Structure formats: C-alpha cells, structure tokens
CSV table of N, CA and C in Angstrom, one decimal:
chain,number,residue,atom,x,y,z
A,6,MET,N,2.1,14.0,-8.2
A,6,MET,CA,1.3,12.8,-8.0
A,6,MET,C,1.5,12.2,-6.6
A,7,LYS,N,2.7,12.2,-6.2
A,7,LYS,CA,3.1,11.6,-4.9
A,7,LYS,C,2.3,12.3,-3.8
A,8,PHE,N,2.3,13.6,-3.9
A,8,PHE,CA,1.7,14.5,-2.9
A,8,PHE,C,0.2,14.2,-2.9
A,9,LYS,N,-0.4,14.1,-4.1
A,9,LYS,CA,-1.9,13.9,-4.2
A,9,LYS,C,-2.3,12.6,-3.5
A,10,LEU,N,-1.5,11.5,-3.8
A,10,LEU,CA,-1.8,10.2,-3.2
A,10,LEU,C,-1.7,10.2,-1.7
A,11,TYR,N,-0.7,10.9,-1.3
A,11,TYR,CA,-0.4,11.0,0.2
A,11,TYR,C,-1.6,11.7,0.9
A,12,ILE,N,-2.0,12.8,0.3
A,12,ILE,CA,-3.2,13.6,0.9
A,12,ILE,C,-4.4,12.7,0.8
A,13,CYS,N,-4.7,12.1,-0.3
A,13,CYS,CA,-5.9,11.3,-0.4
A,13,CYS,C,-5.9,10.1,0.6
A,14,ALA,N,-4.7,9.5,0.8
A,14,ALA,CA,-4.6,8.5,1.7
A,14,ALA,C,-4.9,9.0,3.1
A,15,LEU,N,-4.4,10.1,3.5
A,15,LEU,CA,-4.6,10.7,4.8
A,15,LEU,C,-6.1,11.0,5.0
A,16,LEU,N,-6.7,11.6,4.0
A,16,LEU,CA,-8.1,12.0,4.1
A,16,LEU,C,-9.0,10.7,4.2
A,17,PHE,N,-8.7,9.8,3.3
A,17,PHE,CA,-9.5,8.5,3.3
A,17,PHE,C,-9.3,7.8,4.6
A,18,SER,N,-8.1,7.7,5.1
A,18,SER,CA,-7.9,6.9,6.3
A,18,SER,C,-8.4,7.6,7.6
A,19,SER,N,-8.5,8.9,7.6
A,19,SER,CA,-9.0,9.5,8.8
A,19,SER,C,-10.6,9.5,8.8
A,20,PHE,N,-11.2,9.5,7.6
A,20,PHE,CA,-12.7,9.5,7.6
A,20,PHE,C,-13.3,8.1,7.6
A,21,ALA,N,-12.5,7.2,7.2
A,21,ALA,CA,-13.0,5.8,7.1
A,21,ALA,C,-13.0,5.2,8.5
A,22,SER,N,-12.6,4.0,8.6
A,22,SER,CA,-12.6,3.2,9.8
A,22,SER,C,-11.4,3.7,10.7
A,23,ALA,N,-11.7,3.7,12.0
A,23,ALA,CA,-10.6,4.1,13.0
A,23,ALA,C,-9.6,3.0,13.1
A,24,GLU,N,-9.9,1.8,12.5
A,24,GLU,CA,-9.0,0.7,12.5
A,24,GLU,C,-7.8,0.8,11.5
A,25,ARG,N,-7.8,1.7,10.6
A,25,ARG,CA,-6.8,1.9,9.6
A,25,ARG,C,-5.6,2.5,10.3
A,26,TYR,N,-4.4,2.1,9.8
A,26,TYR,CA,-3.2,2.6,10.4
A,26,TYR,C,-2.0,2.5,9.4
A,27,TRP,N,-0.9,3.2,9.7
A,27,TRP,CA,0.3,3.1,8.9
A,27,TRP,C,1.3,2.2,9.6
A,28,PRO,N,1.5,0.9,9.2
A,28,PRO,CA,2.5,0.1,9.8
A,28,PRO,C,3.9,0.5,9.5
A,29,ALA,N,4.9,-0.2,10.0
A,29,ALA,CA,6.3,0.1,9.6
A,29,ALA,C,6.5,0.0,8.1
A,30,GLU,N,7.4,0.8,7.6
A,30,GLU,CA,7.6,0.8,6.2
A,30,GLU,C,8.2,-0.5,5.7
A,31,LEU,N,8.0,-0.8,4.4
A,31,LEU,CA,8.5,-2.0,3.8
A,31,LEU,C,9.8,-1.6,3.1
A,32,VAL,N,10.9,-2.3,3.5
A,32,VAL,CA,12.2,-2.1,2.9
A,32,VAL,C,12.4,-3.1,1.7
A,33,SER,N,12.0,-4.3,1.9
A,33,SER,CA,12.1,-5.4,0.9
A,33,SER,C,10.7,-5.8,0.5
A,34,TRP,N,10.3,-5.6,-0.7
A,34,TRP,CA,9.0,-5.9,-1.1
A,34,TRP,C,8.9,-6.2,-2.6
A,35,ASN,N,7.9,-6.9,-3.0
A,35,ASN,CA,7.7,-7.3,-4.5
A,35,ASN,C,6.3,-6.9,-4.8
A,36,LEU,N,6.1,-6.6,-6.1
A,36,LEU,CA,4.8,-6.3,-6.7
A,36,LEU,C,4.4,-7.2,-7.8
A,37,SER,N,3.2,-7.8,-7.7
A,37,SER,CA,2.7,-8.7,-8.8
A,37,SER,C,1.3,-8.4,-9.1
A,38,LEU,N,0.8,-8.8,-10.3
A,38,LEU,CA,-0.5,-8.6,-10.7
A,38,LEU,C,-1.0,-10.0,-11.1
A,39,ASN,N,-2.2,-10.4,-10.5
A,39,ASN,CA,-2.7,-11.8,-10.7
A,39,ASN,C,-4.2,-11.7,-10.7
A,40,ASN,N,-4.8,-12.1,-11.8
A,40,ASN,CA,-6.3,-12.2,-11.9
A,40,ASN,C,-6.9,-10.8,-11.5
A,41,GLY,N,-6.4,-9.7,-12.0
A,41,GLY,CA,-7.0,-8.5,-11.7
A,41,GLY,C,-6.8,-7.9,-10.3
A,42,VAL,N,-5.9,-8.4,-9.6
A,42,VAL,CA,-5.5,-7.9,-8.3
A,42,VAL,C,-4.0,-7.7,-8.2
A,43,ALA,N,-3.6,-6.5,-7.7
A,43,ALA,CA,-2.2,-6.3,-7.5
A,43,ALA,C,-1.8,-6.6,-6.1
A,44,TYR,N,-0.8,-7.4,-5.9
A,44,TYR,CA,-0.3,-7.8,-4.6
A,44,TYR,C,1.1,-7.3,-4.3
A,45,ILE,N,1.2,-6.7,-3.1
A,45,ILE,CA,2.5,-6.4,-2.6
A,45,ILE,C,2.9,-7.4,-1.6
A,46,THR,N,4.0,-8.1,-1.7
A,46,THR,CA,4.4,-9.1,-0.8
A,46,THR,C,5.7,-8.7,-0.1
A,47,SER,N,5.7,-9.1,1.2
A,47,SER,CA,6.9,-8.8,2.0
A,47,SER,C,6.8,-9.5,3.3
A,48,GLU,N,7.9,-10.0,3.8
A,48,GLU,CA,8.0,-10.6,5.1
A,48,GLU,C,7.8,-9.5,6.2
A,49,GLN,N,7.8,-8.3,5.8
A,49,GLN,CA,7.7,-7.2,6.8
A,49,GLN,C,6.3,-6.8,7.1
A,50,PHE,N,5.3,-7.4,6.4
A,50,PHE,CA,3.9,-7.1,6.7
A,50,PHE,C,3.6,-7.5,8.1
A,51,PRO,N,2.6,-6.9,8.8
A,51,PRO,CA,2.2,-7.3,10.1
A,51,PRO,C,1.7,-8.7,10.1
A,52,SER,N,1.7,-9.4,11.2
A,52,SER,CA,1.4,-10.8,11.2
A,52,SER,C,-0.1,-11.1,10.9
A,53,HIS,N,-0.9,-10.1,11.1
A,53,HIS,CA,-2.4,-10.4,10.8
A,53,HIS,C,-2.7,-10.4,9.3
A,54,CYS,N,-1.7,-10.1,8.4
A,54,CYS,CA,-1.9,-10.1,7.0
A,54,CYS,C,-1.6,-11.5,6.4
A,55,ASN,N,-2.6,-12.2,5.9
A,55,ASN,CA,-2.4,-13.6,5.4
A,55,ASN,C,-1.3,-13.5,4.3
A,56,TYR,N,-0.5,-14.6,4.2
A,56,TYR,CA,0.5,-14.8,3.2
A,56,TYR,C,1.5,-13.7,3.0
A,57,SER,N,1.7,-12.9,4.1
A,57,SER,CA,2.7,-11.8,4.1
A,57,SER,C,2.5,-10.9,2.9
A,58,ARG,N,1.2,-10.6,2.6
A,58,ARG,CA,0.9,-9.7,1.5
A,58,ARG,C,-0.3,-8.8,1.8
A,59,ALA,N,-0.4,-7.8,0.9
A,59,ALA,CA,-1.6,-6.9,0.9
A,59,ALA,C,-1.9,-6.6,-0.5
A,60,GLN,N,-3.1,-6.3,-0.8
A,60,GLN,CA,-3.6,-6.1,-2.1
A,60,GLN,C,-4.0,-4.7,-2.4
A,61,ILE,N,-3.9,-4.4,-3.7
A,61,ILE,CA,-4.5,-3.1,-4.2
A,61,ILE,C,-5.6,-3.6,-5.2
A,62,ASN,N,-6.8,-3.4,-4.8
A,62,ASN,CA,-7.9,-3.8,-5.7
A,62,ASN,C,-7.9,-3.1,-7.0
A,63,MET,N,-7.9,-3.8,-8.1
A,63,MET,CA,-7.9,-3.2,-9.4
A,63,MET,C,-9.3,-3.2,-10.0
A,64,ASN,N,-10.2,-2.5,-9.3
A,64,ASN,CA,-11.6,-2.5,-9.7
A,64,ASN,C,-12.0,-1.4,-10.7
A,65,GLY,N,-11.0,-0.7,-11.3
A,65,GLY,CA,-11.3,0.2,-12.3
A,65,GLY,C,-11.3,1.7,-11.8
A,66,THR,N,-11.3,1.9,-10.5
A,66,THR,CA,-11.4,3.3,-10.0
A,66,THR,C,-10.0,4.0,-10.3
A,67,GLU,N,-10.1,5.2,-10.6
A,67,GLU,CA,-8.8,6.0,-10.9
A,67,GLU,C,-7.9,6.0,-9.7
A,68,PHE,N,-8.4,6.0,-8.5
A,68,PHE,CA,-7.6,6.0,-7.3
A,68,PHE,C,-6.8,4.7,-7.2
A,69,ASN,N,-7.4,3.5,-7.4
A,69,ASN,CA,-6.7,2.3,-7.3
A,69,ASN,C,-5.7,2.1,-8.5
A,70,LYS,N,-6.1,2.5,-9.7
A,70,LYS,CA,-5.2,2.5,-10.8
A,70,LYS,C,-3.9,3.3,-10.5
A,71,ALA,N,-4.2,4.5,-9.9
A,71,ALA,CA,-3.1,5.4,-9.6
A,71,ALA,C,-2.2,4.8,-8.5
A,72,MET,N,-2.8,4.1,-7.5
A,72,MET,CA,-2.0,3.5,-6.5
A,72,MET,C,-1.1,2.4,-7.1
A,73,TYR,N,-1.6,1.6,-8.0
A,73,TYR,CA,-0.9,0.5,-8.7
A,73,TYR,C,0.3,1.2,-9.5
A,74,ALA,N,0.0,2.2,-10.2
A,74,ALA,CA,1.1,2.9,-11.0
A,74,ALA,C,2.1,3.5,-10.1
A,75,TYR,N,1.7,4.0,-9.0
A,75,TYR,CA,2.6,4.6,-8.0
A,75,TYR,C,3.5,3.5,-7.4
A,76,ALA,N,2.9,2.3,-7.0
A,76,ALA,CA,3.7,1.2,-6.5
A,76,ALA,C,4.7,0.7,-7.6
A,77,LEU,N,4.3,0.6,-8.8
A,77,LEU,CA,5.1,0.2,-9.9
A,77,LEU,C,6.3,1.1,-10.1
A,78,SER,N,6.0,2.4,-10.0
A,78,SER,CA,7.1,3.4,-10.2
A,78,SER,C,8.1,3.3,-9.0
A,79,ALA,N,7.5,3.2,-7.8
A,79,ALA,CA,8.4,3.1,-6.6
A,79,ALA,C,9.3,1.8,-6.7
A,80,LYS,N,8.7,0.7,-7.2
A,80,LYS,CA,9.5,-0.5,-7.3
A,80,LYS,C,10.6,-0.3,-8.3
A,81,ALA,N,10.3,0.3,-9.4
A,81,ALA,CA,11.3,0.5,-10.5
A,81,ALA,C,12.4,1.4,-10.0
A,82,ARG,N,12.2,2.3,-9.1
A,82,ARG,CA,13.2,3.2,-8.5
A,82,ARG,C,13.7,2.7,-7.2
A,83,ASN,N,13.4,1.5,-6.8
A,83,ASN,CA,14.0,0.9,-5.6
A,83,ASN,C,13.7,1.7,-4.3
A,84,LYS,N,12.4,2.1,-4.2
A,84,LYS,CA,12.0,2.9,-3.0
A,84,LYS,C,11.4,2.0,-1.9
A,85,LYS,N,11.5,2.4,-0.7
A,85,LYS,CA,10.8,1.8,0.4
A,85,LYS,C,9.4,2.3,0.3
A,86,LEU,N,8.4,1.6,1.0
A,86,LEU,CA,7.0,2.0,0.9
A,86,LEU,C,6.4,2.1,2.3
A,87,ARG,N,5.6,3.1,2.5
A,87,ARG,CA,4.7,3.2,3.7
A,87,ARG,C,3.3,3.0,3.1
A,88,TYR,N,2.4,2.4,3.9
A,88,TYR,CA,1.1,2.0,3.4
A,88,TYR,C,0.1,2.1,4.5
A,89,VAL,N,-1.2,2.1,4.1
A,89,VAL,CA,-2.3,2.1,5.1
A,89,VAL,C,-3.1,0.8,4.8
A,90,ILE,N,-3.3,0.1,6.0
A,90,ILE,CA,-4.2,-1.1,5.9
A,90,ILE,C,-5.1,-1.0,7.1
A,91,ASP,N,-6.1,-1.9,7.1
A,91,ASP,CA,-7.0,-2.1,8.2
A,91,ASP,C,-6.5,-3.1,9.2
A,92,ARG,N,-6.5,-2.8,10.4
A,92,ARG,CA,-5.9,-3.7,11.5
A,92,ARG,C,-6.8,-4.9,11.7
A,93,ALA,N,-8.1,-4.8,11.4
A,93,ALA,CA,-9.0,-5.9,11.7
A,93,ALA,C,-9.2,-7.0,10.7
A,94,HIS,N,-8.6,-6.8,9.5
A,94,HIS,CA,-8.7,-7.8,8.4
A,94,HIS,C,-7.5,-8.6,8.2
A,95,THR,N,-7.7,-9.9,7.9
A,95,THR,CA,-6.5,-10.8,7.5
A,95,THR,C,-6.2,-10.7,6.1
A,96,ASN,N,-7.1,-10.4,5.2
A,96,ASN,CA,-6.9,-10.2,3.8
A,96,ASN,C,-6.7,-8.7,3.7
A,97,CYS,N,-5.4,-8.2,3.9
A,97,CYS,CA,-5.1,-6.8,4.0
A,97,CYS,C,-5.3,-6.1,2.6
A,98,VAL,N,-5.9,-5.0,2.6
A,98,VAL,CA,-6.2,-4.2,1.4
A,98,VAL,C,-5.5,-2.8,1.7
A,99,ILE,N,-4.7,-2.4,0.8
A,99,ILE,CA,-4.0,-1.2,0.9
A,99,ILE,C,-4.9,0.0,0.4
A,100,SER,N,-5.0,1.0,1.3
A,100,SER,CA,-5.9,2.1,0.9
A,100,SER,C,-5.1,3.4,0.8
A,101,GLY,N,-3.8,3.3,0.9
A,101,GLY,CA,-2.9,4.5,0.7
A,101,GLY,C,-1.4,4.1,0.7
A,102,LEU,N,-0.6,4.8,-0.1
A,102,LEU,CA,0.8,4.5,-0.3
A,102,LEU,C,1.6,5.8,-0.2
A,103,GLN,N,2.8,5.6,0.3
A,103,GLN,CA,3.8,6.7,0.2
A,103,GLN,C,5.2,6.1,0.0
A,104,GLU,N,5.9,6.6,-1.0
A,104,GLU,CA,7.3,6.1,-1.1
A,104,GLU,C,8.2,6.8,-0.2
A,105,VAL,N,9.3,6.1,0.2
A,105,VAL,CA,10.3,6.6,1.1
A,105,VAL,C,11.6,6.4,0.5
A,106,ASP,N,12.5,7.4,0.6
A,106,ASP,CA,13.9,7.2,0.1
A,106,ASP,C,14.6,6.2,0.9
A,107,ARG,N,15.6,5.5,0.4
A,107,ARG,CA,16.3,4.5,1.0
A,107,ARG,C,17.4,5.0,1.9
A,108,ASN,N,17.5,6.2,2.3
A,108,ASN,CA,18.6,6.7,3.1
A,108,ASN,C,18.6,6.1,4.5
C-alpha cells in the first residue's frame, strides 16, 4: 500500500499543478479529525501553511480515505512523514504522503 500511495502521489503531483512540491519531512507531528477533515499539525510545516497544519480532505474518495489510513498507521508506528502540498495556498492540502523511518 505504501508503494501505491507513493506512486499515485508522484503521478498526481507531476500532472497537476507545477506549484506542488515535497517540503522537508515532518519529524514531530500530530493527526486529528475534525468535522470531516483530517489535519496534520506540526511546527515544521512551511510558513505559508496557516496554523502550522495541512489537511487531508475526507470527501469520500478512496484515495483520500487511504491517505488518512496511511497517516494514522504512520503515527501509530512513530514514523516521520514526507508530503506533497501546493506552494501557492495558505490552507495547505496534502495530495501525497510517504512515511520515512526515524533513522
């Protein structure tokens, strides 16, 4: 599943907007679900992301549900995260995830 999400994120990010990018990985982060939106919060988010957070839209698509499950699993196993966001928006939306070992 990790490989599939990584490939989907790469394909989606390369065909979508040229403004999407992989910022530095998150070492310290939290995951919460509020009013149908999953939020990942961390002081390590780029300064253009409001409230030091990015969201995973929980709009019912299998891809977004899988990203939430992937983030939940990574949090339970204390993994670092790499993620894809759009450089031009202040309400940052995650469009790809990759867990990273804590080595």
